[in-house]
Coordinates of C-alpha atoms in Angstrom, one line a residue:
Chain A
X622 CA 119.7 85.8 121.5
X623 CA 116.6 83.6 122.1
X624 CA 116.3 84.9 125.6
X625 CA 116.4 88.5 124.5
X626 CA 113.8 87.9 121.8
X627 CA 111.4 86.2 124.2
X628 CA 111.9 88.9 126.8
X629 CA 111.1 91.7 124.3
X630 CA 108.1 89.8 122.9
X631 CA 106.8 89.2 126.5
X632 CA 107.2 92.9 127.2
X633 CA 105.4 93.9 124.0
X634 CA 102.5 91.7 124.9
X635 CA 102.3 93.2 128.4
X636 CA 101.8 96.8 127.2
X637 CA 100.6 96.3 123.7
X638 CA 103.7 97.9 122.1
X639 CA 103.5 95.4 119.3
X640 CA 101.3 92.5 118.4
X641 CA 103.3 89.5 117.2
X642 CA 101.2 89.1 114.1
X643 CA 103.7 87.1 112.2
X644 CA 105.1 83.7 113.2
X645 CA 108.7 83.8 114.6
X646 CA 110.1 81.4 112.0
X647 CA 112.8 81.9 109.5
X648 CA 111.8 82.2 105.8
X649 CA 112.6 79.3 103.6
X650 CA 113.6 81.3 100.5
X651 CA 114.9 84.5 99.0
X652 CA 113.1 87.8 98.7
X653 CA 113.1 87.5 94.9
X654 CA 111.8 84.0 95.0
X655 CA 108.9 85.1 97.3
X656 CA 108.0 87.9 94.8
X657 CA 108.3 85.5 91.8
X658 CA 105.9 83.1 93.5
X659 CA 103.4 85.7 94.5
X660 CA 99.8 85.4 93.2
X661 CA 98.6 88.3 91.0
X662 CA 95.9 89.1 93.6
X663 CA 98.6 90.2 96.0
X664 CA 99.4 93.2 93.8
X665 CA 97.3 96.3 93.4
X666 CA 97.4 98.5 90.3
X667 CA 98.7 102.1 91.0
X668 CA 95.8 104.4 90.1
X669 CA 97.1 107.1 87.7
X670 CA 94.5 109.5 89.2
X671 CA 96.2 109.0 92.5
X672 CA 99.8 109.8 91.3
X673 CA 101.7 112.8 90.3
X674 CA 104.6 112.9 87.9
X675 CA 107.4 115.3 88.7
X676 CA 109.5 115.8 85.6
X677 CA 113.0 117.2 86.0
X678 CA 115.8 117.6 83.4
X679 CA 117.3 114.5 85.1
X680 CA 114.2 112.4 84.6
X681 CA 110.8 111.5 85.9
X682 CA 109.7 111.0 89.5
X683 CA 106.4 109.1 90.2
X684 CA 104.7 109.8 93.5
X685 CA 101.7 107.9 94.9
X686 CA 99.4 110.1 97.0
X687 CA 97.9 109.1 100.4
X688 CA 94.4 110.5 100.6
X689 CA 93.6 108.3 103.6
X690 CA 96.0 110.4 105.6
X691 CA 96.0 113.8 103.9
X692 CA 92.8 114.1 101.9
X693 CA 92.8 117.9 101.7
X694 CA 96.4 118.3 100.9
X695 CA 96.1 115.6 98.2
X696 CA 93.0 117.3 96.7
X697 CA 94.9 120.7 96.7
X698 CA 97.9 119.2 95.1
X699 CA 95.7 117.8 92.3
X700 CA 94.3 121.2 91.7
X701 CA 97.8 122.7 91.6
X702 CA 98.9 120.0 89.1
X703 CA 95.9 120.6 86.9
X704 CA 96.6 124.4 87.0
X705 CA 100.2 123.6 85.9
X706 CA 101.2 125.6 88.9
X707 CA 104.6 123.9 89.4
X708 CA 105.8 124.2 85.8
X709 CA 108.7 126.6 85.7
X710 CA 109.3 126.5 89.4
X711 CA 112.4 124.9 90.9
X712 CA 114.0 122.4 93.2
X713 CA 115.3 124.9 95.7
X714 CA 116.9 122.8 98.5
X715 CA 118.9 119.6 98.8
X716 CA 120.0 119.1 102.4
X717 CA 122.3 116.1 102.9
X718 CA 120.8 113.3 104.9
X719 CA 117.5 115.1 105.2
X720 CA 115.3 116.4 102.4
X721 CA 115.0 117.6 98.8
X722 CA 112.4 120.4 98.5
X723 CA 110.7 121.9 95.5
X724 CA 107.9 124.3 94.5
X725 CA 107.0 127.8 95.3
X726 CA 109.6 128.8 97.9
X727 CA 108.5 132.4 97.9
X728 CA 104.8 131.6 98.0
X729 CA 104.2 134.3 95.5
X730 CA 102.7 132.5 92.5
X731 CA 99.0 132.6 92.0
X732 CA 97.4 129.2 93.0
X733 CA 94.6 129.1 90.5
X734 CA 91.7 127.5 92.3
X735 CA 93.8 125.9 95.0
X736 CA 94.0 127.0 98.7
X737 CA 96.9 129.0 99.9
X738 CA 96.9 127.2 103.3
X739 CA 95.2 124.2 104.8
X740 CA 94.5 122.9 108.2
X741 CA 97.3 120.5 109.2
X742 CA 96.8 116.8 108.5
X743 CA 99.4 115.5 110.9
X744 CA 97.3 112.6 112.2
X745 CA 93.7 111.4 112.3
X746 CA 91.5 109.1 114.3
X747 CA 91.6 105.7 112.7
X748 CA 88.3 103.8 112.4
X749 CA 87.7 100.1 112.3
X750 CA 87.6 100.2 108.5
X751 CA 91.1 101.6 108.1
X752 CA 93.5 98.8 107.3
X753 CA 96.8 98.4 109.3
X754 CA 99.4 95.6 109.0
X755 CA 101.4 95.9 112.2
X756 CA 105.1 95.1 112.5
X757 CA 105.9 92.9 115.6
X758 CA 109.1 94.8 116.5
X759 CA 109.5 97.7 118.9
X760 CA 109.9 101.2 117.4
X761 CA 111.8 104.0 119.0
X762 CA 109.3 106.7 118.1
X763 CA 105.8 105.2 118.1
X764 CA 103.7 102.8 120.1
X765 CA 102.9 100.8 117.0
X766 CA 104.2 100.9 113.4
X767 CA 103.1 99.1 110.3
X768 CA 101.5 99.7 106.9
X769 CA 98.3 101.2 105.6
X770 CA 97.4 101.2 101.9
X771 CA 101.0 100.6 101.1
X772 CA 102.4 103.4 103.2
X773 CA 104.6 103.2 106.3
X774 CA 102.4 104.3 109.2
X775 CA 102.2 104.5 113.0
X776 CA 99.4 104.3 115.5
X777 CA 98.8 105.1 119.1
X778 CA 96.1 102.8 120.5
X779 CA 95.7 105.0 123.6
X780 CA 94.6 108.0 121.6
X781 CA 93.2 106.2 118.6
X782 CA 95.3 108.2 116.2
X783 CA 97.2 107.2 113.1
X784 CA 99.8 109.0 111.0
X785 CA 102.4 108.4 108.3
X786 CA 106.0 108.0 109.2
X787 CA 108.9 109.9 107.7
X788 CA 110.7 107.1 105.9
X789 CA 113.1 107.4 103.0
X790 CA 111.1 108.5 99.9
X791 CA 108.1 109.9 101.8
X792 CA 106.8 113.2 100.4
X793 CA 105.4 116.0 102.6
X794 CA 104.0 119.5 102.4
X795 CA 106.4 122.2 103.4
X796 CA 104.9 124.8 105.7
X797 CA 105.8 127.9 107.7
X798 CA 105.9 128.1 111.4
X799 CA 102.1 127.9 111.7
X800 CA 100.9 124.3 111.7
X801 CA 98.1 125.3 109.3
X802 CA 100.3 127.1 106.8
X803 CA 101.0 124.3 104.4
X804 CA 99.2 123.8 101.0
X805 CA 101.3 121.3 99.0
X806 CA 102.5 124.3 96.8
X807 CA 105.9 123.4 98.3
X808 CA 106.8 119.7 98.7
X809 CA 109.8 117.7 100.0
X810 CA 111.0 114.2 99.9
X811 CA 113.1 112.4 102.5
X812 CA 116.6 111.5 101.2
X813 CA 118.4 110.3 104.3
X814 CA 118.0 108.6 107.6
X815 CA 114.3 108.8 108.5
X816 CA 113.7 112.1 110.3
X817 CA 111.0 110.6 112.5
X818 CA 111.0 113.7 114.8
X819 CA 109.0 115.3 111.9
X820 CA 106.2 112.7 112.4
X821 CA 103.0 114.6 113.4
X822 CA 104.8 117.9 112.8
X823 CA 104.4 118.1 109.1
X824 CA 101.7 116.7 106.7
X825 CA 102.9 113.7 104.7
X826 CA 100.9 113.2 101.6
X827 CA 102.6 110.5 99.5
X828 CA 105.6 108.4 98.6
X829 CA 108.0 108.2 95.7
X830 CA 107.4 105.0 93.7
X831 CA 110.0 105.6 91.0
X832 CA 112.8 108.2 90.6
X833 CA 114.2 108.4 94.1
X834 CA 117.6 107.7 92.5
X835 CA 117.2 111.0 90.7
X836 CA 116.0 113.1 93.7
X837 CA 118.5 111.7 96.1
X838 CA 121.5 112.3 93.9
X839 CA 120.8 116.0 93.1
X840 CA 123.8 118.1 94.2
X841 CA 123.5 119.3 97.8
X842 CA 122.9 122.9 98.5
X843 CA 125.4 124.7 100.7
X844 CA 123.2 127.5 102.0
X845 CA 121.5 127.3 105.4
X846 CA 119.3 124.2 105.6
X847 CA 120.7 123.0 102.3
X848 CA 119.1 125.7 100.1
X849 CA 120.9 126.4 96.9
X850 CA 122.8 129.6 97.2
X851 CA 122.5 130.9 93.7
X852 CA 119.6 130.8 91.2
X853 CA 121.8 128.9 88.8
X854 CA 122.0 125.9 91.1
X855 CA 118.3 125.5 91.3
X856 CA 116.9 122.6 89.2
X857 CA 114.0 123.6 87.0
X858 CA 110.7 121.7 87.3
X859 CA 109.6 120.9 83.8
X860 CA 106.2 119.9 85.0
X861 CA 104.1 118.3 87.7
X862 CA 101.1 116.4 86.3
X863 CA 98.4 114.2 87.6
X864 CA 99.2 110.7 86.2
X865 CA 95.7 110.5 84.7
X866 CA 96.2 113.8 82.8
X867 CA 99.1 112.4 80.9
X868 CA 98.5 110.7 77.5
X869 CA 98.0 107.0 78.2
X870 CA 101.0 106.1 76.0
X871 CA 103.2 108.2 78.3
X872 CA 101.9 106.9 81.6
X873 CA 104.0 104.5 83.5
X874 CA 101.9 101.5 84.6
X875 CA 102.9 100.2 87.9
X876 CA 101.6 97.8 90.5
X877 CA 102.5 97.6 94.2
X878 CA 102.6 94.7 96.5
X879 CA 99.6 94.9 98.8
X880 CA 100.8 95.4 102.3
X881 CA 97.9 93.4 103.7
X882 CA 98.8 90.3 101.6
X883 CA 100.3 87.0 102.5
X884 CA 103.2 87.8 100.2
X885 CA 104.0 91.0 102.0
X886 CA 103.9 89.1 105.3
X887 CA 106.5 86.7 103.8
X888 CA 108.6 89.6 102.6
X889 CA 108.7 91.1 106.1
X890 CA 109.6 87.8 107.7
X891 CA 112.3 87.3 105.0
X892 CA 113.9 90.6 105.9
X893 CA 113.5 90.2 109.6
X894 CA 115.3 86.9 109.6
X895 CA 117.6 87.5 106.7
X896 CA 120.3 84.8 106.9
X897 CA 122.0 83.5 103.9
X898 CA 125.4 82.9 102.4
X899 CA 126.3 86.5 103.2
X900 CA 124.3 87.3 106.3
X901 CA 125.8 85.4 109.3
X902 CA 123.5 86.8 112.0
X903 CA 119.9 87.5 111.4
X904 CA 118.6 90.7 113.0
X905 CA 115.4 89.0 114.0
X906 CA 113.6 92.3 113.8
X907 CA 113.2 95.3 111.4
X908 CA 112.6 99.0 111.5
X909 CA 109.4 100.2 109.7
X910 CA 111.6 102.3 107.4
X911 CA 113.8 99.3 106.4
X912 CA 110.9 97.2 105.1
X913 CA 110.9 97.0 101.3
X914 CA 107.6 98.1 99.6
X915 CA 107.9 96.3 96.2
X916 CA 106.7 98.1 93.1
X917 CA 106.9 96.7 89.6
X918 CA 105.9 97.6 86.1
X919 CA 102.7 96.0 84.8
X920 CA 103.6 93.5 82.2
Chain B
X211 CA 101.7 111.0 125.9
X212 CA 102.9 111.3 129.4
X213 CA 101.4 107.9 130.2
X214 CA 103.2 106.3 127.4
X215 CA 106.5 107.8 128.3
X216 CA 106.3 106.6 131.9
X217 CA 105.2 103.2 130.8
X218 CA 108.1 102.8 128.5
X219 CA 110.6 104.1 131.0
X220 CA 109.2 101.8 133.6
X221 CA 109.6 98.9 131.2
X222 CA 113.1 99.9 130.4
X223 CA 114.0 100.0 134.1
X224 CA 112.4 96.5 134.5
X225 CA 114.5 94.7 132.0
X226 CA 117.5 97.0 131.8
X227 CA 116.9 97.9 128.1
X228 CA 118.0 101.4 128.7
X229 CA 119.2 103.3 131.6
X230 CA 117.6 106.7 131.8
X231 CA 120.9 108.5 132.2
X232 CA 119.5 111.9 131.1
X233 CA 116.9 113.9 133.0
X234 CA 113.5 113.9 131.3
X235 CA 113.1 117.6 131.0
X236 CA 112.9 119.8 127.9
X237 CA 115.9 121.8 126.9
X238 CA 115.9 125.5 127.6
X239 CA 117.7 126.5 124.4
X240 CA 118.6 125.7 120.8
X241 CA 121.2 123.2 119.5
X242 CA 123.4 126.0 118.2
X243 CA 123.2 127.9 121.5
X244 CA 124.3 124.7 123.3
X245 CA 127.3 124.3 121.0
X246 CA 128.2 128.0 121.3
X247 CA 128.2 127.8 125.1
X248 CA 130.2 124.6 125.2
X249 CA 133.5 124.6 127.1
X250 CA 136.6 123.8 125.0
X251 CA 137.3 120.7 127.1
X252 CA 134.1 119.1 125.7
X253 CA 135.7 118.9 122.3
X254 CA 138.5 116.5 121.2
X255 CA 140.9 117.1 118.4
X256 CA 140.7 114.7 115.5
X257 CA 144.0 112.9 115.3
X258 CA 145.4 113.1 111.8
X259 CA 147.0 109.7 112.3
X260 CA 143.6 108.2 112.9
X261 CA 142.0 109.6 109.7
X262 CA 142.1 108.9 106.0
X263 CA 141.5 111.4 103.3
X264 CA 139.6 110.0 100.2
X265 CA 140.1 112.4 97.4
X266 CA 137.8 112.3 94.4
X267 CA 137.4 114.6 91.4
X268 CA 134.4 116.0 93.3
X269 CA 136.3 116.8 96.4
X270 CA 137.7 115.4 99.6
X271 CA 136.1 113.0 102.1
X272 CA 137.6 112.8 105.6
X273 CA 137.0 109.6 107.5
X274 CA 137.8 109.0 111.2
X275 CA 138.9 105.5 112.0
X276 CA 137.6 103.3 114.9
X277 CA 140.5 101.3 116.2
X278 CA 138.5 100.4 119.4
X279 CA 136.1 98.3 117.3
X280 CA 138.2 97.2 114.3
X281 CA 141.9 97.4 115.2
X282 CA 143.2 95.0 112.6
X283 CA 141.1 96.5 109.7
X284 CA 142.2 100.0 110.7
X285 CA 145.8 98.9 110.8
X286 CA 145.5 97.2 107.4
X287 CA 143.8 100.3 105.9
X288 CA 146.7 102.4 107.1
X289 CA 149.2 100.1 105.4
X290 CA 147.1 100.2 102.2
X291 CA 147.0 104.0 102.3
X292 CA 150.7 104.2 102.9
X293 CA 151.3 101.9 100.0
X294 CA 149.1 104.2 97.8
X295 CA 147.1 101.1 97.1
X296 CA 143.8 103.0 96.3
X297 CA 145.2 105.6 93.9
X298 CA 143.9 105.0 90.5
X299 CA 141.1 102.6 91.7
X300 CA 137.4 103.6 91.5
X301 CA 134.1 104.2 93.2
X302 CA 132.4 101.2 91.6
X303 CA 128.9 101.2 93.2
X304 CA 126.3 103.7 94.3
X305 CA 123.1 101.9 95.4
X306 CA 120.3 104.3 96.2
X307 CA 119.2 104.3 99.9
X308 CA 122.1 101.9 100.7
X309 CA 125.8 102.3 100.1
X310 CA 128.5 103.8 98.0
X311 CA 131.5 101.4 97.6
X312 CA 135.0 102.0 96.4
X313 CA 138.4 100.2 96.1
X314 CA 139.6 97.0 94.5
X315 CA 136.4 95.4 93.3
X316 CA 138.3 92.7 91.5
X317 CA 140.7 92.0 94.4
X318 CA 143.5 91.8 91.9
X319 CA 145.9 94.6 92.8
X320 CA 148.9 93.8 94.9
X321 CA 148.4 94.8 98.5
X322 CA 152.0 95.8 99.4
X323 CA 152.6 94.7 102.9
X324 CA 148.9 94.6 103.8
X325 CA 146.8 91.5 104.4
X326 CA 144.5 90.1 101.7
X327 CA 141.9 89.0 104.3
X328 CA 141.4 89.5 108.0
X329 CA 139.4 87.8 110.7
X330 CA 136.0 89.5 111.0
X331 CA 135.7 92.3 113.6
X332 CA 132.0 92.3 113.9
X333 CA 131.8 92.7 117.6
X334 CA 134.1 92.4 120.7
X335 CA 133.8 91.9 124.4
X336 CA 133.7 95.3 126.0
X337 CA 135.7 95.8 129.2
X338 CA 135.1 98.2 132.1
X339 CA 137.5 100.7 130.6
X340 CA 135.6 101.1 127.3
X341 CA 133.4 104.2 127.4
X342 CA 129.8 104.1 126.5
X343 CA 127.2 106.9 126.7
X344 CA 123.8 105.1 126.5
X345 CA 120.7 106.5 125.0
X346 CA 117.6 106.1 127.2
X347 CA 115.3 105.2 124.3
X348 CA 114.4 101.8 123.0
X349 CA 116.1 100.6 119.8
X350 CA 114.5 98.2 117.3
X351 CA 117.7 96.2 116.7
X352 CA 119.9 96.2 119.8
X353 CA 119.4 95.8 123.6
X354 CA 121.3 99.1 124.2
X355 CA 122.5 101.8 121.9
X356 CA 124.7 104.8 122.6
X357 CA 128.1 106.2 121.8
X358 CA 131.7 105.2 122.2
X359 CA 134.7 107.4 121.2
X360 CA 132.3 109.5 119.1
X361 CA 130.9 106.6 117.2
X362 CA 127.3 105.2 117.3
X363 CA 127.4 101.8 119.0
X364 CA 125.4 99.1 120.5
X365 CA 125.8 96.6 123.4
X366 CA 124.3 93.4 124.6
X367 CA 124.7 93.3 128.4
X368 CA 123.8 89.6 128.4
X369 CA 126.7 88.6 126.2
X370 CA 129.0 91.5 127.1
X371 CA 129.6 92.3 123.4
X372 CA 129.8 95.8 121.7
X373 CA 129.6 96.7 118.1
X374 CA 129.3 99.8 115.8
X375 CA 125.9 100.5 114.2
X376 CA 125.3 101.1 110.5
X377 CA 124.2 104.7 110.7
X378 CA 124.4 107.2 107.8
X379 CA 128.0 108.0 107.0
X380 CA 129.5 104.9 108.7
X381 CA 132.3 103.2 106.8
X382 CA 132.8 99.5 106.5
X383 CA 135.0 96.9 104.9
X384 CA 133.4 95.1 102.0
X385 CA 133.8 91.4 102.1
X386 CA 133.0 88.2 100.1
X387 CA 130.7 85.5 101.5
X388 CA 133.2 84.3 104.0
X389 CA 133.0 86.4 107.2
X390 CA 136.8 86.5 107.3
X391 CA 137.3 87.7 103.7
X392 CA 137.4 91.5 104.2
X393 CA 140.6 93.5 104.3
X394 CA 139.7 97.1 103.9
X395 CA 140.9 97.0 100.3
X396 CA 137.3 97.6 99.5
X397 CA 135.2 100.1 101.5
X398 CA 131.7 101.4 101.6
X399 CA 129.8 104.2 103.3
X400 CA 126.1 104.2 104.2
X401 CA 124.1 106.8 102.2
X402 CA 120.5 106.0 103.2
X403 CA 118.3 104.7 105.9
X404 CA 120.5 102.9 108.4
X405 CA 120.8 99.3 107.2
X406 CA 121.0 98.0 110.7
X407 CA 120.6 94.4 109.6
X408 CA 124.2 94.7 108.5
X409 CA 125.3 95.2 112.1
X410 CA 127.5 92.3 113.3
X411 CA 127.6 91.1 109.7
X412 CA 130.2 93.4 108.3
X413 CA 133.2 95.1 109.9
X414 CA 132.6 98.8 110.4
X415 CA 135.9 100.7 110.8
X416 CA 135.1 104.4 110.7
X417 CA 132.8 107.3 110.0
X418 CA 132.8 110.2 107.5
X419 CA 133.4 113.5 109.3
X420 CA 133.4 115.6 106.2
X421 CA 132.4 115.1 102.6
X422 CA 129.2 113.0 103.0
X423 CA 127.5 115.5 100.7
X424 CA 130.0 114.4 98.0
X425 CA 129.6 110.6 98.5
X426 CA 125.8 110.7 98.9
X427 CA 125.2 112.7 95.7
X428 CA 127.3 110.5 93.4
X429 CA 125.1 109.3 90.5
X430 CA 123.4 106.0 91.2
X431 CA 124.6 102.9 89.4
X432 CA 121.9 100.9 87.6
X433 CA 123.5 97.5 87.5
X434 CA 122.7 94.8 90.0
X435 CA 123.2 96.1 93.6
X436 CA 123.9 99.6 92.3
X437 CA 127.2 98.8 90.6
X438 CA 128.0 101.1 87.7
X439 CA 127.4 99.3 84.4
X440 CA 130.2 100.8 82.3
X441 CA 133.8 101.6 83.2
X442 CA 133.1 105.2 82.2
X443 CA 130.6 105.7 85.0
X444 CA 133.1 104.7 87.7
X445 CA 134.5 107.6 89.6
X446 CA 138.3 107.6 89.8
X447 CA 140.0 107.7 93.2
X448 CA 142.7 110.3 93.1
X449 CA 144.1 109.1 96.3
X450 CA 143.5 107.8 99.8
X451 CA 146.1 109.0 102.3
X452 CA 146.5 108.8 106.0
X453 CA 145.8 112.3 107.4
X454 CA 149.2 112.5 109.1
X455 CA 151.0 111.6 105.8
X456 CA 149.6 114.8 104.2
X457 CA 151.6 118.0 104.4
X458 CA 150.5 119.9 107.5
X459 CA 149.3 122.9 105.4
X460 CA 146.9 120.6 103.5
X461 CA 145.5 118.8 106.5
X462 CA 142.0 119.8 107.6
X463 CA 142.1 120.4 111.3
X464 CA 138.9 119.3 112.9
X465 CA 137.5 118.7 116.4
X466 CA 134.6 116.6 117.5
X467 CA 132.2 117.0 120.4
X468 CA 133.1 114.4 123.0
X469 CA 130.2 112.0 123.3
X470 CA 130.9 111.5 127.0
X471 CA 130.6 115.3 127.7
X472 CA 127.9 117.3 129.4
X473 CA 127.5 119.3 126.2
X474 CA 126.7 116.1 124.2
X475 CA 124.2 115.1 126.9
X476 CA 122.5 118.5 126.3
X477 CA 122.6 118.0 122.6
X478 CA 120.9 114.6 122.9
X479 CA 118.2 116.1 125.2
X480 CA 117.7 119.0 122.9
X481 CA 117.0 116.7 119.9
X482 CA 114.8 114.3 122.0
X483 CA 112.6 117.1 123.2
X484 CA 112.8 119.3 120.2
X485 CA 109.9 121.7 120.4
X486 CA 110.2 125.2 119.1
X487 CA 108.4 127.7 116.8
X488 CA 108.3 125.0 114.1
X489 CA 108.1 121.7 116.0
X490 CA 104.6 121.4 117.6
X491 CA 105.0 118.0 119.1
X492 CA 108.3 116.8 120.7
X493 CA 109.2 113.2 119.9
X494 CA 110.5 112.7 123.4
X495 CA 112.9 110.1 122.1
X496 CA 115.5 109.6 119.5
X497 CA 117.1 106.9 117.3
X498 CA 120.8 106.4 117.7
X499 CA 121.2 107.2 114.0
X500 CA 119.4 110.5 114.3
X501 CA 121.7 111.9 117.0
X502 CA 123.9 114.7 115.6
X503 CA 127.7 114.1 116.2
X504 CA 129.0 117.7 115.9
X505 CA 132.3 118.3 114.2
X506 CA 133.9 121.7 113.6
X507 CA 137.1 123.2 112.2
X508 CA 139.7 124.1 114.7
X509 CA 139.9 127.9 114.8

């Protein structure tokens, strides 16, 4: 095991596949103990103006938006939410081990002041000011993976581009065949094994913070691609609202662990070297989509 | 992109992380066209004596067993099924993005002639006769990944060991803290992002061929670790039967694409280099848990 780990680390150093930013030592404690001991400064408040609430008969789903990666799609989604565009539309698709999809499947409803289509935001050149906490482990799909602003992300140092990764709970903008045909009037969330082949092929614009247990347990559709076959199977969208447009008393106040904090680094190490009464063999590495991104209610 | 691919392939060749067994050329056709054109010899019949049927009120789940990797757990599960051990027990846990678990949570029910605990079957030395179709792409968790007997698997050439990987739909034997405390009297299936840190920590013994859409959409439990909090939430197990113990007319006759076939190699290449009217950028690589393992009814 040690031999393999050194070999891979040496390789990574050779070609820059991953900078070993974190010390290769086992954690002394449990994940919960790490979080319990974390200083308040390691947590960031979730900005209600940067979230949308998707309300279904089954409950509420809270999505944090990613304007660093998809500024135009995020802005368009905010316009759509303000126009109450989604209210009365449906969840139209639930494909097992893939995605749940909702919104205007027929692209017929007037969009208010929002755009019908937007230029793709699949990736962007990252500047020196854009934060990135790299993982030290090799990734199958991308030269480097890590976290930016609390989102799982990837980078290619050769081209200088950054993009979000299709991990469980990530939310994207459905589109037609044309790369520039998405608008955020139709959205999807990943409910299975990370479909990383979609990275840089669809615009990701956010992540579910709360309510994945609702989205992921919706009945599967049995039409092509998991679309529901009858109108009666569709799940009505009660509303999609910008968090800041909801009365303060009804807002859910959340905070997320900063992915550039020392506590997060400890969380990553804890999961990479998980070995305890149950785990007999520590993996010694972790996939970007297996790293927990802790969120908690504000006390 | 080409530069990166060559660099990684060169690296893989240097340290033997992955043999580029498949040509690096894009596929000429669609996945469905590849399957439609496949010769009958590339498919293997699923042996009813090597499957178990889990029947829930929501429907039937068909699981293929993996005796190459877990011979004693598979044999024990067959004894339990023959003794009708599971009938009247429950699905007791549904943890979002992790596992659904069922069977004897309290370990109180008599096991008939089956064993109460078995030596762990986390990995085993692979011999020259054990088939393995490697993937050419780097894996975060294992030195080599690929497929054996239709199951996703990993190998370490340095130690000569092989093991199954925790991909979506894989089925394992729950256990207590002791590595040798599992028996297949309690089982789980992966319903989210592959929890590969469990590889070599729990005995995997099979894979769901049919019915994942039922298991994965069960309501989530909201107790610790996704356990249901009240008896009323538990989902009753109508029965678990060995496929060959079911009347022939009620058996589902399936066949699976052989993972050592030319058609499977074409499927893998098609998914690695997926580029079509929708996909603008081909990933050029694939995770072992993203490779489709086609199963179809026998005509």
